[in-house]
mmCIF file of C-alpha atoms in Angstrom:
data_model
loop_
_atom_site.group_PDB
_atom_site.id
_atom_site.type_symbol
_atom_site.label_atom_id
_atom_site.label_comp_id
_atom_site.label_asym_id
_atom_site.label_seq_id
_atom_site.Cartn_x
_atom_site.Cartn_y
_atom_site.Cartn_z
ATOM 1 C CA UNK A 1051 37.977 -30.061 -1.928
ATOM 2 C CA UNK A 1052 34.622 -31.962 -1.823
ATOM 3 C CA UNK A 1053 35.928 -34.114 0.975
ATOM 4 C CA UNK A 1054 36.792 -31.304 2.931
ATOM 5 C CA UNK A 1055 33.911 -29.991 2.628
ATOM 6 C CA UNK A 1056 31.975 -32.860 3.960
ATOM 7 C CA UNK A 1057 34.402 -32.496 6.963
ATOM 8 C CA UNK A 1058 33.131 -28.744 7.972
ATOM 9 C CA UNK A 1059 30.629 -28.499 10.230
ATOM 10 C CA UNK A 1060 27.373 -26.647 8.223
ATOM 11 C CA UNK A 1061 29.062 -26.812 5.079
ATOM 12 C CA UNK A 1062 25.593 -27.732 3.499
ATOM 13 C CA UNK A 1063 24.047 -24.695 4.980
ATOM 14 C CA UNK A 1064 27.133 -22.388 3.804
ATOM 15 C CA UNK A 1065 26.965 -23.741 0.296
ATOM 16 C CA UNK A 1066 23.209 -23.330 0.652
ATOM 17 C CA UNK A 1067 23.840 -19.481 1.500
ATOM 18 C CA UNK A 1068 26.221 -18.824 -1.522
ATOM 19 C CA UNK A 1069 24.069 -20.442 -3.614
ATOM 20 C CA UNK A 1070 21.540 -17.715 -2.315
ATOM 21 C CA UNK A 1071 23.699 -14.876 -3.241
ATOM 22 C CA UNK A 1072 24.808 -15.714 -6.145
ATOM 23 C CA UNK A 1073 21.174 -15.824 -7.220
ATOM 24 C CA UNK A 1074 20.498 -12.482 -5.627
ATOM 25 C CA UNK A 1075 17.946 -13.807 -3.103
ATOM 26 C CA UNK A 1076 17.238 -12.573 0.477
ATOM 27 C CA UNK A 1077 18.934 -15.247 3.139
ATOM 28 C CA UNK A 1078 16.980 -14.195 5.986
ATOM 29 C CA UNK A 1079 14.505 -16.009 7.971
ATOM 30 C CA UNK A 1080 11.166 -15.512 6.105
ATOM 31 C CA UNK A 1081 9.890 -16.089 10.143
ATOM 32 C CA UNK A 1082 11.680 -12.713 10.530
ATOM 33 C CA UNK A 1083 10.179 -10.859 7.846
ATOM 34 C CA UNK A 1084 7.940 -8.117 8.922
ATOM 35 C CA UNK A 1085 4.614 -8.158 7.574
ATOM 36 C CA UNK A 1086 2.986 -5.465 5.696
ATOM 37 C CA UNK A 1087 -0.145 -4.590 4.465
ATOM 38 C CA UNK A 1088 -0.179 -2.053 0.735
ATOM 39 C CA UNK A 1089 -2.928 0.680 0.412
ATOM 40 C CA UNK A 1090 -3.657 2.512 -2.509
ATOM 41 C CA UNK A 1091 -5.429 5.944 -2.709
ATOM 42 C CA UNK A 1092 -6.922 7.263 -5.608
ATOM 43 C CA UNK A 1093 -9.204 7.794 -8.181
ATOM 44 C CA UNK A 1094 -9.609 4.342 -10.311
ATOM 45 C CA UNK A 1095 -10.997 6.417 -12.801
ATOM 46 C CA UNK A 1096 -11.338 3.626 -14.017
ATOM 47 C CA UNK A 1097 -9.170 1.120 -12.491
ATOM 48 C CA UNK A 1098 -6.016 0.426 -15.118
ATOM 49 C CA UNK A 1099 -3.648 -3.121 -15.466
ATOM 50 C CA UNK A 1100 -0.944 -0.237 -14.397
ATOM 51 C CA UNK A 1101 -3.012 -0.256 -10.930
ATOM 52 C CA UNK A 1102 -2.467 -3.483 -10.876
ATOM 53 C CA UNK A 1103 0.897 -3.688 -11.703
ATOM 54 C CA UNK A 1104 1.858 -1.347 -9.088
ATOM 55 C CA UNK A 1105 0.834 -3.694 -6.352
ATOM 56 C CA UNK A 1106 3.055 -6.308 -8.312
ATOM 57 C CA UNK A 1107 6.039 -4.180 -8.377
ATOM 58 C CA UNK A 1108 5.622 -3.021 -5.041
ATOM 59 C CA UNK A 1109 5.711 -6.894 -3.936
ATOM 60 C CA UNK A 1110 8.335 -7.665 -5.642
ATOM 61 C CA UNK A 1111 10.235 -5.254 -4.356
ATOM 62 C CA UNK A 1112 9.788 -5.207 0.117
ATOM 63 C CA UNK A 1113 10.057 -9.333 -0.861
ATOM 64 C CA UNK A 1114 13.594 -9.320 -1.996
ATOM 65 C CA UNK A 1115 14.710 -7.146 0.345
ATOM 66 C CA UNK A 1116 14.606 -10.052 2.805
ATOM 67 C CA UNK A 1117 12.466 -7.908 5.654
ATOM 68 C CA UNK A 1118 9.324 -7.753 4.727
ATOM 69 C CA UNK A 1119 6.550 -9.877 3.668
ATOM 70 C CA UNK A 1120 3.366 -8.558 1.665
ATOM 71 C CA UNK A 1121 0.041 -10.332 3.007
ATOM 72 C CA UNK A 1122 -2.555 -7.935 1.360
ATOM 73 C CA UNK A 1123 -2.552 -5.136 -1.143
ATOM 74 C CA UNK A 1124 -6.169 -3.012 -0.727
ATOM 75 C CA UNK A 1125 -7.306 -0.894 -3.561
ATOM 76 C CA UNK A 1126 -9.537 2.515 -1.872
ATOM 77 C CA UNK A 1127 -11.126 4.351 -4.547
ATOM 78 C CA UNK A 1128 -11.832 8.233 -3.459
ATOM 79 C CA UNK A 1129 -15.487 9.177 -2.657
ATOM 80 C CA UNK A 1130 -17.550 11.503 -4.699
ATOM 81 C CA UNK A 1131 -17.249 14.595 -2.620
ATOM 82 C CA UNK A 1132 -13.156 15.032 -3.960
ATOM 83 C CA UNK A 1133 -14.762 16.223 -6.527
ATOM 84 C CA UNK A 1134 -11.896 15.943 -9.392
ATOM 85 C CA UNK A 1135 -12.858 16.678 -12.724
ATOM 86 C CA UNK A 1136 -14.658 13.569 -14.920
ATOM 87 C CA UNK A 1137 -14.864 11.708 -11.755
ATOM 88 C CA UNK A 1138 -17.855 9.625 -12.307
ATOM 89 C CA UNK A 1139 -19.733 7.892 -9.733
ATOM 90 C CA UNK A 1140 -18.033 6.281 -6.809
ATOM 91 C CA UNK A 1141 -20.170 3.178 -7.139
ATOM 92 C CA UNK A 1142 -18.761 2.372 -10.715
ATOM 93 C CA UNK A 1143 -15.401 3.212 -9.955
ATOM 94 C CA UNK A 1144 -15.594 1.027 -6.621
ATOM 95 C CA UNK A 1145 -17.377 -2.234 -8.758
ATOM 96 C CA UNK A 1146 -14.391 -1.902 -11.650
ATOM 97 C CA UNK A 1147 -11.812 -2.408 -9.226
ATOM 98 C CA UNK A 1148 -14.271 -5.306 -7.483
ATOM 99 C CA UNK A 1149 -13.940 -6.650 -10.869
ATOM 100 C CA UNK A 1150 -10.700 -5.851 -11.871
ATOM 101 C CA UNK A 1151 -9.547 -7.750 -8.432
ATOM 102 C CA UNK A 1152 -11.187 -10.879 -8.508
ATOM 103 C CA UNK A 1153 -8.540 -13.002 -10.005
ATOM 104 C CA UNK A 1154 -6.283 -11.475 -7.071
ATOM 105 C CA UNK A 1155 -5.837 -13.842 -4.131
ATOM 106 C CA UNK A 1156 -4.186 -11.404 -2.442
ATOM 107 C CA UNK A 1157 -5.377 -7.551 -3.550
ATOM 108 C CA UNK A 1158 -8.789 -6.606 -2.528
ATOM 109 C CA UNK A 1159 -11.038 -3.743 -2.714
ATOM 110 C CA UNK A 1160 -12.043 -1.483 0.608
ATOM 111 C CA UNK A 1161 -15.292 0.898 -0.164
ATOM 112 C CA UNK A 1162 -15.281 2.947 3.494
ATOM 113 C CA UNK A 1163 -13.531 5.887 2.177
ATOM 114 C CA UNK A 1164 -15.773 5.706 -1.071
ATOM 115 C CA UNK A 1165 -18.889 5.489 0.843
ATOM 116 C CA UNK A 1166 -18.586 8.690 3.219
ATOM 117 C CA UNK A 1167 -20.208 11.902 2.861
ATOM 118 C CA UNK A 1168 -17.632 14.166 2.956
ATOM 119 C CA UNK A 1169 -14.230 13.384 1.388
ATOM 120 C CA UNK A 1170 -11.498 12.137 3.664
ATOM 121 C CA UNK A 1171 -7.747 12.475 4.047
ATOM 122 C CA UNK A 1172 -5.335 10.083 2.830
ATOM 123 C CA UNK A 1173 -4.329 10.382 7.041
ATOM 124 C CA UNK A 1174 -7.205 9.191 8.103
ATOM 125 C CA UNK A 1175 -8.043 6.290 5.431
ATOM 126 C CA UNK A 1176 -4.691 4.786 6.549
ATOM 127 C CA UNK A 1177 -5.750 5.655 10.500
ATOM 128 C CA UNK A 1178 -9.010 3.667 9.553
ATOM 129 C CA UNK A 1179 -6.892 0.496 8.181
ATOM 130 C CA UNK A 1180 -4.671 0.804 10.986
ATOM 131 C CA UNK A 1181 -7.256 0.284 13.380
ATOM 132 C CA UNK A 1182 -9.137 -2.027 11.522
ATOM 133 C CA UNK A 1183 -5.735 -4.230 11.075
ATOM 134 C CA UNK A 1184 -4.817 -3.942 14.854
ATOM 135 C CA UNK A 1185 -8.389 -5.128 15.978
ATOM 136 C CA UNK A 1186 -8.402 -8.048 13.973
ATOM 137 C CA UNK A 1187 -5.085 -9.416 14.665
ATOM 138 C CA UNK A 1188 -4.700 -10.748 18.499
ATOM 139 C CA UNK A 1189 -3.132 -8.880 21.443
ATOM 140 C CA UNK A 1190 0.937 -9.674 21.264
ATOM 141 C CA UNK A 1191 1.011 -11.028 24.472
ATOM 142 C CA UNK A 1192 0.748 -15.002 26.195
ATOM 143 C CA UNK A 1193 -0.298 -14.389 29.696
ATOM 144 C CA UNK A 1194 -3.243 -11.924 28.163
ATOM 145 C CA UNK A 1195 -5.007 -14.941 26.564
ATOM 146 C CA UNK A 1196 -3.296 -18.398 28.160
ATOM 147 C CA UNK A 1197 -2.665 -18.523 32.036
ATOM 148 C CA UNK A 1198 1.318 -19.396 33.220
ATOM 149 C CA UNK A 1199 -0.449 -22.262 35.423
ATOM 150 C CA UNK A 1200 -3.959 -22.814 36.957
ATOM 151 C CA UNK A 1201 -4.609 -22.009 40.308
ATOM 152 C CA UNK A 1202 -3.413 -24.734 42.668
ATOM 153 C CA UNK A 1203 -0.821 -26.317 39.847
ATOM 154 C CA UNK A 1204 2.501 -24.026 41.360
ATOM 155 C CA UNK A 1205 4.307 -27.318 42.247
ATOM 156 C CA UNK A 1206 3.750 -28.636 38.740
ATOM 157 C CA UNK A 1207 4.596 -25.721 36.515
ATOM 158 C CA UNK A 1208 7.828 -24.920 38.463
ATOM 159 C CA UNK A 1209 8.685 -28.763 38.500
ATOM 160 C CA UNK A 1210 8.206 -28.269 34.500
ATOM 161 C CA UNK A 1211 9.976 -24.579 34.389
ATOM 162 C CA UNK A 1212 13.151 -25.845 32.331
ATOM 163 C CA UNK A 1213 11.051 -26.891 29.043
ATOM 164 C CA UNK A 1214 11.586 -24.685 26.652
ATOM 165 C CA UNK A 1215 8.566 -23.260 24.345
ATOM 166 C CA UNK A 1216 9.235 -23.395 20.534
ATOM 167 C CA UNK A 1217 8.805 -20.662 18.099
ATOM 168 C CA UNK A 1218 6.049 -22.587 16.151
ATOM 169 C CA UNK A 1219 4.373 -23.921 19.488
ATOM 170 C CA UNK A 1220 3.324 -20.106 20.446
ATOM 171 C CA UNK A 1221 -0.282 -18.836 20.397
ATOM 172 C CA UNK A 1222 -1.028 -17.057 17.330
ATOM 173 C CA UNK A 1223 -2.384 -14.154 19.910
ATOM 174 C CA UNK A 1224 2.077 -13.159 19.621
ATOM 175 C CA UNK A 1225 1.728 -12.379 15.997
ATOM 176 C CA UNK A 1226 2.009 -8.556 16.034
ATOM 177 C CA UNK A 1227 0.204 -5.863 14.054
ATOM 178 C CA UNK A 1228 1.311 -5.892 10.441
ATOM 179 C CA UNK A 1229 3.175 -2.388 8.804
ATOM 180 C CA UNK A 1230 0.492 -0.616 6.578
ATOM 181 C CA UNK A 1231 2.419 1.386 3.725
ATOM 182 C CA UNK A 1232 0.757 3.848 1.153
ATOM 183 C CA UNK A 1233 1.460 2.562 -2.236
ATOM 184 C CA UNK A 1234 1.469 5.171 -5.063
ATOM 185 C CA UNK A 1235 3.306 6.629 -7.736
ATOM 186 C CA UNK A 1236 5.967 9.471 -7.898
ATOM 187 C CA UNK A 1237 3.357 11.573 -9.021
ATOM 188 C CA UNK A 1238 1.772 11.744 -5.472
ATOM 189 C CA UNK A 1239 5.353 11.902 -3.729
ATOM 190 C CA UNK A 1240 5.765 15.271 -5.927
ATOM 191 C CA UNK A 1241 2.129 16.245 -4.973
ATOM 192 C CA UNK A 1242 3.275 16.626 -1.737
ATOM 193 C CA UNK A 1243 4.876 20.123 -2.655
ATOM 194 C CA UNK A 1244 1.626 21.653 -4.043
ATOM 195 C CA UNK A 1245 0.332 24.282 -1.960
ATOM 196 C CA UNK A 1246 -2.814 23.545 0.031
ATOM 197 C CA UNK A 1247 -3.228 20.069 -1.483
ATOM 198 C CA UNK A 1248 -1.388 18.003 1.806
ATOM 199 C CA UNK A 1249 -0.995 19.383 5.295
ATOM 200 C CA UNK A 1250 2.767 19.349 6.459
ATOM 201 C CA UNK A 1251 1.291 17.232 9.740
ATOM 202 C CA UNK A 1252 -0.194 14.943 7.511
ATOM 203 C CA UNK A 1253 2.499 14.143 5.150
ATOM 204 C CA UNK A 1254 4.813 13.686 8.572
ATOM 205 C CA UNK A 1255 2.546 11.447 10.347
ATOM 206 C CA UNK A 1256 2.127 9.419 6.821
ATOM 207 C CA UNK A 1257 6.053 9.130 6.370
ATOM 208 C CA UNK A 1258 6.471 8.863 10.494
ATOM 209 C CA UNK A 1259 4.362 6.146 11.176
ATOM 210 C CA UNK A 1260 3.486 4.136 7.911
ATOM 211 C CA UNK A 1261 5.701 4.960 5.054
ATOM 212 C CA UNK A 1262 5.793 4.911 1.508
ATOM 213 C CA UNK A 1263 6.416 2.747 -1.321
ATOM 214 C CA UNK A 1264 6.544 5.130 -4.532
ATOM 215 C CA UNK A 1265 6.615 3.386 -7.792
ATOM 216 C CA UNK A 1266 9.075 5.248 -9.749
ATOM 217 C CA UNK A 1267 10.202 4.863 -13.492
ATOM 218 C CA UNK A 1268 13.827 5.393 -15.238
ATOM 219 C CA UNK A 1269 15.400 8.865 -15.667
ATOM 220 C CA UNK A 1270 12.297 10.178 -12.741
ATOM 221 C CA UNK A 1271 13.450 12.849 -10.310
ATOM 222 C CA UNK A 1272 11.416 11.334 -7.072
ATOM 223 C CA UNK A 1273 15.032 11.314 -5.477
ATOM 224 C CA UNK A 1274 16.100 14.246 -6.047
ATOM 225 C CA UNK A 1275 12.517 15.661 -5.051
ATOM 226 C CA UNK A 1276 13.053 14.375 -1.611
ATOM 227 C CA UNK A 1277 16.806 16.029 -1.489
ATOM 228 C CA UNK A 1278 15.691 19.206 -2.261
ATOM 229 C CA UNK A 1279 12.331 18.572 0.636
ATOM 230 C CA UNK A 1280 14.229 18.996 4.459
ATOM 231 C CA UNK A 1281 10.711 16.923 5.616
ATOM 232 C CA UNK A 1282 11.148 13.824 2.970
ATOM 233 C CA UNK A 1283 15.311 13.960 3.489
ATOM 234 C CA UNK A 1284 14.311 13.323 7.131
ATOM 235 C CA UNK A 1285 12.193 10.496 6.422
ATOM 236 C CA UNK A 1286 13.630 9.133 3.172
ATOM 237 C CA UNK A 1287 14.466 5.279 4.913
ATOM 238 C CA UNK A 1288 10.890 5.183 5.324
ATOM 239 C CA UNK A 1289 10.501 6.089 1.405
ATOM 240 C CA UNK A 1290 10.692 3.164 -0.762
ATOM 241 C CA UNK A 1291 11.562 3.842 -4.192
ATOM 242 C CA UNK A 1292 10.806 0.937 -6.692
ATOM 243 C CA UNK A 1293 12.085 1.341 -10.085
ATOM 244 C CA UNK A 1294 9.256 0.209 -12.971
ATOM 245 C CA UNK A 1295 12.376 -1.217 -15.790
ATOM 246 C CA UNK A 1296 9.263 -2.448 -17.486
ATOM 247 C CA UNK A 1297 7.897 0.707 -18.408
ATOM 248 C CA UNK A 1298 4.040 0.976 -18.999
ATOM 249 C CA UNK A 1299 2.348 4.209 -19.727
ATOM 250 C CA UNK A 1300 -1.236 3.416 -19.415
ATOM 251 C CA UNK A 1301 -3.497 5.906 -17.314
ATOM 252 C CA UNK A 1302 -6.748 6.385 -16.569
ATOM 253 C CA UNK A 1303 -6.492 9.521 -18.667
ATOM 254 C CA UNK A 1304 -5.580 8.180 -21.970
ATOM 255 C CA UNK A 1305 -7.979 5.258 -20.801
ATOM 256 C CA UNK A 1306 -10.446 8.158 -20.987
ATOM 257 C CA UNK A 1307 -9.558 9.311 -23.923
ATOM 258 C CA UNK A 1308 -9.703 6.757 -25.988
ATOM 259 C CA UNK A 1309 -12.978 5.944 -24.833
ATOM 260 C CA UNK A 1310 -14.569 8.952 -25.917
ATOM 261 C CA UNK A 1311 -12.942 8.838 -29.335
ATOM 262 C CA UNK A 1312 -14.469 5.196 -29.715
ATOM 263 C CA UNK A 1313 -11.443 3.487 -29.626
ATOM 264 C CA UNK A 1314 -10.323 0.290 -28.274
ATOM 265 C CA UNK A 1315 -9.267 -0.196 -24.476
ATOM 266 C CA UNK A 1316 -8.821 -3.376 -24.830
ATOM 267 C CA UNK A 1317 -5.980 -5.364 -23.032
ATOM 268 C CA UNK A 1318 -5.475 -2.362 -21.584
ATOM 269 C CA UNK A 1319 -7.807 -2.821 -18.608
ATOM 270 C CA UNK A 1320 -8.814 -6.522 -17.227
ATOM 271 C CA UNK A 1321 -11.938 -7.873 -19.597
ATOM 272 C CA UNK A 1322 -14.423 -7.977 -16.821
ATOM 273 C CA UNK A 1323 -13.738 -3.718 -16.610
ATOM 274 C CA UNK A 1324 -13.684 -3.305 -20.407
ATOM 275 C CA UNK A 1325 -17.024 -5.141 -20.522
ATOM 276 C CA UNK A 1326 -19.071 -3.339 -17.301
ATOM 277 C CA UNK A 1327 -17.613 -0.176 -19.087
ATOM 278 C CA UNK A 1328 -18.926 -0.896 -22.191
ATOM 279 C CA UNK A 1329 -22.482 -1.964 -20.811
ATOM 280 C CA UNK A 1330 -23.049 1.062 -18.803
ATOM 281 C CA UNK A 1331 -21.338 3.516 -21.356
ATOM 282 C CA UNK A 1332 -19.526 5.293 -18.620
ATOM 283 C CA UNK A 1333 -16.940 7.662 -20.083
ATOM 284 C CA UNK A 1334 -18.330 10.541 -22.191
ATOM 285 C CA UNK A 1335 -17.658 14.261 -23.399
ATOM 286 C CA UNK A 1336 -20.376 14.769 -20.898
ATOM 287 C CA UNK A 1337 -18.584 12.777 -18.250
ATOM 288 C CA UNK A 1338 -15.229 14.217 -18.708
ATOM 289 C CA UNK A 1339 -16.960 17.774 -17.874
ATOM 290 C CA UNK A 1340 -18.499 16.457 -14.247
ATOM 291 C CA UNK A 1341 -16.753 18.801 -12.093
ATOM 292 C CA UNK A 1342 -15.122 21.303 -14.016
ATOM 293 C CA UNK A 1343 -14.585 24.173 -12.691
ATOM 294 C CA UNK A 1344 -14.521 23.110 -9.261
ATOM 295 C CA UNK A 1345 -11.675 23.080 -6.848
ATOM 296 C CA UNK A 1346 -10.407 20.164 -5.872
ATOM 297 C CA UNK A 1347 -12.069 19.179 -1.938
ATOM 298 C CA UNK A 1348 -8.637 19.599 0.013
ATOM 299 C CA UNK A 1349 -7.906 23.043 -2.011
ATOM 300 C CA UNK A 1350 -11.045 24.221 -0.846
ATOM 301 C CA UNK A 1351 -10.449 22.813 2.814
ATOM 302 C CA UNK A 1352 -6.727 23.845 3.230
ATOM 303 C CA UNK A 1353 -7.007 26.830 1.498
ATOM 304 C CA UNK A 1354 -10.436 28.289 3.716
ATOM 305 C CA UNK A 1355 -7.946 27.117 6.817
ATOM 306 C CA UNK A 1356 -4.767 29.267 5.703
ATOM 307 C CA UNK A 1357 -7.271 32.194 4.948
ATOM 308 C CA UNK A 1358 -9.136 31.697 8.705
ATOM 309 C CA UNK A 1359 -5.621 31.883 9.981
ATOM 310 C CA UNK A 1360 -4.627 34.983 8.027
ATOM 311 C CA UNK A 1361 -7.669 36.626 9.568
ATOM 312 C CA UNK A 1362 -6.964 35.891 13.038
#
């Protein structure tokens, strides 16, 4: 059998291939894989490991698929003007995750959405990354950025027509605009069917044109959340549900918590958070109350809308 092997044309690349699936890995042409860029929304009240693990996870995950390819992962802590109960100050919350992200060499923090006035929909922080990813990444196109031939050289490019260009010889200005996905967990994916907290045209354009990538844990009903939604059945291929097997239960809430009962966080949250916590004695009874009481920004927003429409 070995000789005969040695006989077949490409028999080291076949071998090669079922040595690939046997292990479970991906055969396609990492050159093929598209590349995407993971955003996370939220609070970082303060920033968790479990943050950080969902970026992990998520990873993981589009990677073995053999199509896609994770470049960045960008933590966006909310701005103050959400105005969720205990939030504390967006510049804390926006230095934790600074800190909690340094050892990262690929997950970074983004403080735009933290640093407006008014708060801002999850739409338009992934509009804002979208534009800010297309403008830094070259136009896909040769003849936009390298001439076919100089003027007065016809006779010598057509004389040189036949040579082919290789994949690896092309101007970086071809590479394309990488996919931007919202990372979260299934607790935003069921968010979706609170009243007044999403628009319907949002949560289309964000399944539409980015997607998601829900982290999900065992025995959760995320899929049967998007049967029973007509809009999420529609656009379930572009919802990617990642199952946690390695369960972790750590929240900012319990983080919280145990803060204010004096006990220890730590190992729960990366050192450098622990100890910029710690120094700056963040999380309180008084904290916990900051915004109590008061609706939630897009409640207020989506709910004056429905009532203006009512009226008219």
């Amino acid at each position: 059998m070995a000789v005969h092997c040695d006989v077949v044309c490409g028999c080291d690349s076949d071998v090669l291939h079922l040595d690939l699936w046997r292990q479970g890995k991906p055969m396609e042409n990492p050159e093929k894989r598209t590349e995407v860029v993971l955003l996370a929304c939220g609070s970082f009240n303060p920033v968790t490991n479990m943050h950080l693990r969902l970026f992990e996870l998520a990873k993981d995950y589009l990677h073995e698929t053999g199509k896609y390819k994770v470049i960045k992962g960008i933590i966006s802590p909310v701005g103050d003007a959400y105005q969720k109960k205990s939030l504390i100050s967006a510049s804390h919350r926006v230095t934790m995750a600074k800190l909690a992200t340094e050892s990262s060499d690929w997950v970074e923090v983004d403080d735009w959405e933290s640093n407006q006035n008014e708060w801002v929909e999850t739409l338009k922080v992934l509009r804002y990354h979208h534009q800010k990813l297309a403008s830094s990444t070259p136009a896909n196109s040769l003849q936009s950025t390298v001439p076919l031939v100089k003027p007065g050289r016809k006779r010598k490019r057509e004389a040189n027509r036949h040579i082919p260009i290789k994949k690896n010889q092309l101007s970086p200005e071809t590479k394309s605009v990488p996919q931007l996905k919202l990372l979260c967990g299934s607790d935003i994916l069921e968010s979706f069917g609170i009243p007044n907290l999403w628009k319907l045209e949002d949560i289309t354009e964000i399944l539409a044109n980015h997607g998601l990538v829900c982290i999900t844990r065992a025995g959760n009903s995320a899929q049967k959340f998007i049967y029973e939604s007509d809009m999420l059945w529609q656009h379930k291929n572009n919802i990617h549900l990642v199952e946690e097997w390695i369960t972790n239960d750590i929240s900012s809430t319990k983080i919280r918590r145990a803060l204010r009962r004096g006990q220890s966080i730590r190992y729960l949250v990366p050192d450098a958070v622990r100890a910029y916590i710690e120094k700056h004695n963040l999380y309180s009874l008084e904290s916990e109350d900051r915004n109590a009481g008061v609706k939630l920004a897009p409640l207020q927003k989506y709910a004056r809308g429905c009532k203006q429409e009512q009226t008219q």
